[in-house]
CSV table of C-alpha atoms in Angstrom, one decimal:
chain,number,residue,atom,x,y,z
A,589,MET,CA,-9.6,-3.8,-130.2
A,590,LEU,CA,-11.3,-0.7,-128.9
A,591,VAL,CA,-13.6,-2.8,-126.7
A,592,VAL,CA,-10.6,-4.7,-125.2
A,593,GLY,CA,-8.9,-1.4,-124.3
A,594,ILE,CA,-12.0,0.0,-122.6
A,595,ILE,CA,-12.4,-3.2,-120.5
A,596,ALA,CA,-8.7,-3.0,-119.5
A,597,ALA,CA,-9.1,0.6,-118.4
A,598,ILE,CA,-12.2,-0.2,-116.3
A,599,VAL,CA,-10.4,-3.1,-114.5
A,600,MET,CA,-7.4,-0.8,-113.6
A,601,VAL,CA,-9.8,1.8,-112.2
A,602,VAL,CA,-11.6,-0.8,-110.0
A,603,VAL,CA,-8.3,-2.2,-108.7
A,604,MET,CA,-7.0,1.3,-107.8
A,605,ASN,CA,-10.2,2.2,-105.9
A,606,SER,CA,-10.1,-1.0,-103.9
A,607,THR,CA,-6.5,-0.5,-103.0
A,608,SER,CA,-7.1,3.1,-101.7
A,609,THR,CA,-10.1,2.0,-99.5
A,610,GLU,CA,-8.1,-0.8,-97.8
A,611,ALA,CA,-5.3,1.6,-96.6
A,612,PRO,CA,-5.5,2.0,-92.7
A,613,THR,CA,-6.6,5.3,-91.4
A,614,ALA,CA,-4.6,6.9,-88.6
A,615,SER,CA,-6.3,7.4,-85.3
A,616,PRO,CA,-6.8,11.0,-84.1
A,617,ALA,CA,-4.6,10.3,-81.1
A,618,ALA,CA,-1.8,9.0,-83.3
A,619,ASP,CA,-2.1,12.1,-85.5
A,620,GLU,CA,-1.8,14.4,-82.5
A,621,THR,CA,1.0,12.7,-80.6
A,622,GLY,CA,2.7,11.0,-83.5
A,623,GLN,CA,2.6,7.6,-81.8
A,624,ALA,CA,0.1,5.4,-80.0
A,625,ALA,CA,0.0,5.7,-76.1
A,626,ALA,CA,2.0,3.0,-74.4
A,627,PRO,CA,0.2,0.8,-71.8
A,628,THR,CA,1.0,1.4,-68.1
A,629,PRO,CA,3.8,-0.9,-67.0
A,630,LEU,CA,3.1,-3.3,-64.2
A,631,PRO,CA,5.1,-2.9,-60.9
A,632,GLY,CA,8.7,-4.1,-61.5
A,633,GLU,CA,8.5,-4.0,-65.3
A,634,ASN,CA,9.8,-0.5,-65.7
A,635,PRO,CA,13.4,-0.2,-64.5
A,636,ASP,CA,13.1,3.6,-64.2
A,637,ILE,CA,10.5,3.3,-61.4
A,638,LYS,CA,11.8,2.0,-58.1
A,639,SER,CA,9.4,-0.1,-56.1
A,640,PRO,CA,9.5,0.8,-52.4
A,641,ILE,CA,11.3,-1.8,-50.3
A,642,GLN,CA,9.2,-3.1,-47.5
A,643,PRO,CA,11.3,-3.7,-44.3
A,644,PRO,CA,10.8,-7.1,-42.7
A,645,ALA,CA,8.3,-7.1,-39.9
A,646,GLN,CA,9.8,-6.7,-36.5
A,647,GLN,CA,9.3,-9.9,-34.5
A,648,ALA,CA,8.1,-9.2,-31.0
A,649,PRO,CA,10.6,-10.5,-28.3
A,650,PRO,CA,9.3,-13.4,-26.4
A,651,PRO,CA,7.7,-12.5,-23.1
A,652,THR,CA,10.0,-12.8,-20.2
A,653,ALA,CA,8.8,-14.7,-17.2
A,654,THR,CA,8.1,-12.5,-14.1
A,655,PRO,CA,9.7,-14.1,-11.1
A,656,THR,CA,7.2,-14.7,-8.3
A,657,ALA,CA,8.1,-15.1,-4.7
A,658,ALA,CA,7.5,-18.5,-3.4
A,659,VAL,CA,4.6,-18.7,-1.0
A,660,VAL,CA,5.9,-20.1,2.3
A,661,PRO,CA,3.1,-21.7,4.3
A,662,PRO,CA,3.0,-20.8,8.0
A,663,PRO,CA,4.7,-23.4,10.2
A,664,ILE,CA,2.4,-26.0,11.6
A,665,LEU,CA,1.9,-25.2,15.3
A,666,LYS,CA,1.9,-28.1,17.6
A,667,GLU,CA,0.5,-28.0,21.1
A,668,GLY,CA,3.1,-26.8,23.5
A,669,ASP,CA,5.2,-24.9,20.9
A,670,ASP,CA,6.0,-21.2,21.5
A,671,CYS,CA,3.2,-18.9,20.5
A,672,PRO,CA,4.2,-16.8,17.4
A,673,ASP,CA,3.0,-13.2,17.3
A,674,SER,CA,0.4,-14.1,14.7
A,675,THR,CA,-1.5,-16.2,17.3
A,676,LEU,CA,-1.5,-13.6,20.1
A,677,ALA,CA,-3.3,-10.3,20.6
A,678,VAL,CA,-2.4,-7.6,23.2
A,679,LYS,CA,-4.5,-4.7,24.4
A,680,GLY,CA,-4.5,-2.1,27.1
A,681,ILE,CA,-7.4,-1.1,29.3
A,682,THR,CA,-7.8,2.0,31.5
A,683,ASN,CA,-9.9,1.7,34.6
A,684,GLN,CA,-11.6,5.0,33.6
A,685,PRO,CA,-11.6,7.2,30.6
A,686,GLN,CA,-10.7,10.4,32.5
A,687,TYR,CA,-8.4,11.2,35.4
A,688,VAL,CA,-7.4,14.4,37.3
A,689,VAL,CA,-3.9,15.6,37.4
A,690,GLY,CA,-2.4,14.0,40.6
A,691,ASP,CA,-4.4,10.7,40.2
A,692,GLN,CA,-2.6,7.4,39.8
A,693,PRO,CA,-4.3,5.6,36.9
A,694,LYS,CA,-4.4,1.9,36.8
A,695,PHE,CA,-3.7,0.2,33.5
A,696,THR,CA,-4.5,-3.5,32.7
A,697,MET,CA,-2.4,-5.3,30.1
A,698,VAL,CA,-4.2,-8.2,28.4
A,699,VAL,CA,-2.6,-11.0,26.3
A,700,THR,CA,-5.0,-13.4,24.4
A,701,ASN,CA,-4.3,-16.6,22.4
A,702,ILE,CA,-6.3,-16.0,19.3
A,703,GLY,CA,-5.0,-19.2,17.6
A,704,LEU,CA,-6.5,-22.7,17.5
A,705,VAL,CA,-3.8,-24.6,19.3
A,706,ALA,CA,-2.5,-24.3,22.8
A,707,CYS,CA,0.9,-22.7,23.0
A,708,GLN,CA,3.3,-21.1,25.4
A,709,ARG,CA,4.8,-17.6,25.7
A,710,ASP,CA,6.8,-15.6,28.2
A,711,VAL,CA,4.6,-12.8,29.5
A,712,GLY,CA,6.8,-11.8,32.4
A,713,ALA,CA,7.5,-8.2,33.5
A,714,ALA,CA,10.7,-8.2,31.5
A,715,VAL,CA,8.9,-8.4,28.1
A,716,LEU,CA,5.4,-7.1,28.8
A,717,ALA,CA,5.2,-3.3,29.3
A,718,ALA,CA,2.8,-0.4,29.3
A,719,TYR,CA,3.6,3.0,27.7
A,720,VAL,CA,2.0,6.4,27.8
A,721,TYR,CA,2.4,8.6,24.7
A,722,THR,CA,1.2,12.0,23.6
A,723,LEU,CA,-1.2,12.2,20.7
A,724,ASP,CA,1.8,13.1,18.4
A,725,ASN,CA,3.6,9.9,19.5
A,726,GLN,CA,6.0,11.3,22.0
A,727,ARG,CA,6.9,8.8,24.7
A,728,LEU,CA,6.2,10.0,28.2
A,729,TRP,CA,6.4,6.9,30.5
A,730,SER,CA,6.8,3.2,30.8
A,731,ASN,CA,6.4,0.9,33.8
A,732,LEU,CA,9.9,-0.6,33.0
A,733,ASP,CA,11.7,2.8,33.1
A,734,CYS,CA,12.1,3.1,36.9
A,735,ALA,CA,11.2,-0.5,37.9
A,736,PRO,CA,13.1,-2.8,35.4
A,737,SER,CA,12.6,-6.5,35.9
A,738,ASN,CA,14.2,-9.7,34.8
A,739,GLU,CA,11.1,-11.7,35.7
A,740,THR,CA,10.0,-14.4,33.3
A,741,LEU,CA,6.6,-16.0,33.3
A,742,ILE,CA,6.1,-18.8,30.8
A,743,LYS,CA,2.4,-19.2,30.4
A,744,THR,CA,0.7,-22.0,28.5
A,745,PHE,CA,-2.3,-20.4,26.6
A,746,GLN,CA,-5.3,-22.5,25.7
A,747,PRO,CA,-7.1,-21.2,22.6
A,748,GLY,CA,-9.0,-18.1,23.7
A,749,GLU,CA,-7.3,-17.9,27.1
A,750,GLN,CA,-6.2,-14.5,28.4
A,751,VAL,CA,-3.6,-13.4,30.9
A,752,THR,CA,-4.0,-10.0,32.6
A,753,THR,CA,-1.4,-7.9,34.4
A,754,GLU,CA,-2.2,-4.6,36.2
A,755,VAL,CA,0.3,-1.7,36.6
A,756,THR,CA,-0.1,1.7,38.2
A,757,TRP,CA,1.1,5.0,36.8
A,758,THR,CA,2.1,7.7,39.3
A,759,GLY,CA,1.4,10.4,36.7
A,760,MET,CA,5.1,11.3,36.5
A,761,GLY,CA,7.1,11.3,33.3
A,762,SER,CA,10.0,8.9,32.9
A,763,ALA,CA,12.6,7.6,30.4
A,764,PRO,CA,14.8,4.5,30.2
A,765,ASN,CA,17.2,4.1,33.2
A,766,CYS,CA,14.9,6.6,35.1
A,767,PRO,CA,16.9,9.8,34.9
A,768,LEU,CA,16.0,12.4,37.6
A,769,PRO,CA,14.3,14.7,38.3
A,770,ARG,CA,11.0,13.3,37.0
A,771,GLN,CA,8.4,15.9,35.9
A,772,PRO,CA,4.7,15.5,36.5
A,773,ILE,CA,2.5,15.2,33.4
A,774,GLY,CA,0.0,18.0,33.0
A,775,GLN,CA,-3.5,18.0,31.7
A,776,GLY,CA,-4.2,16.8,28.2
A,777,MET,CA,-5.2,13.8,26.1
A,778,TYR,CA,-2.8,10.8,26.0
A,779,ASN,CA,-2.6,7.3,24.6
A,780,LEU,CA,-1.9,4.0,26.4
A,781,VAL,CA,-0.1,1.3,24.5
A,782,VAL,CA,0.8,-2.2,25.6
A,783,GLN,CA,3.7,-4.1,24.1
A,784,LEU,CA,4.8,-7.7,24.3
A,785,GLY,CA,8.2,-8.1,22.6
A,786,ASN,CA,7.5,-6.7,19.1
A,787,LEU,CA,3.8,-7.1,19.4
A,788,ARG,CA,2.0,-3.8,20.0
A,789,SER,CA,-1.6,-3.0,20.9
A,790,ALA,CA,-3.9,-0.4,19.5
A,791,THR,CA,-3.8,3.0,21.2
A,792,VAL,CA,-6.2,3.6,24.1
A,793,PRO,CA,-6.9,7.3,24.6
A,794,PHE,CA,-7.6,8.8,28.0
A,795,MET,CA,-7.6,12.3,29.5
A,796,LEU,CA,-5.9,14.1,32.4
A,797,ALA,CA,-8.0,17.0,33.5
A,798,GLN,CA,-7.1,20.0,35.7
A,799,PRO,CA,-8.4,19.5,39.3
A,800,GLY,CA,-11.3,21.7,40.2
A,801,PRO,CA,-11.9,23.5,43.5
A,802,ASP,CA,-12.3,21.4,46.6
A,803,PRO,CA,-16.1,21.2,47.2
A,804,ALA,CA,-15.5,20.8,51.0
A,805,LEU,CA,-14.1,24.3,51.3
A,806,PRO,CA,-16.6,27.3,51.4
A,807,PRO,CA,-16.3,29.8,48.7
A,808,GLN,CA,-14.0,32.7,49.6
A,809,GLY,CA,-15.5,36.2,49.4
A,810,PRO,CA,-13.5,39.3,48.8
A,811,GLY,CA,-11.4,40.3,51.9
A,812,GLN,CA,-12.5,37.1,53.7
A,813,PRO,CA,-9.6,35.2,55.3
A,814,PRO,CA,-9.3,31.6,54.3
A,815,GLY,CA,-10.9,29.0,56.5
A,816,PRO,CA,-9.0,26.5,58.5
A,817,ILE,CA,-7.4,23.6,56.7
A,818,GLY,CA,-7.5,20.2,58.4
């Protein structure tokens, strides 16, 4: 009986030791916080954390069509039609670059067909005129001011053909309807412009100089009476 009791005591000790070794040991983190750390929730799983709302992408407005002006082709010019301004060129020519006050300059007005087709145009004195301007574009004279004309001259221009008309300027200023008195234009630089209807030429500069002493008269000495004038 004693042997049986010893064996029973040994078995109980073994069972108790095995039970105590199988008990789980708490992690240091659990001991410090009292509970295991919870895993980080995924976006949308935690109702206390609001996910930012992304606004819908703004859709760009469709491009608006830019209206373009229709290109109108130039009219087809037939032989014998009226010459449009685009087929003509006008220019002025002075017979010399410098004059003396009191001279009467001669100006030539030139109209040229620069197109490729023969056409016609009125180049009469009623529509073709010469003008004198100051360098700051002040109008001083026109050949139509004191000699207006109703003359028409329908001219058929072959391609490259020119028509020339000459006018003379007396050197006096003028204005439309020729108001009097007219004043002589003094020395200075001036511009000649030729105009056919609405078509204007480039400016042509020229000079009016003060007249010098008459070389035919002998120089006058102090106290010497003037010589005879013929």
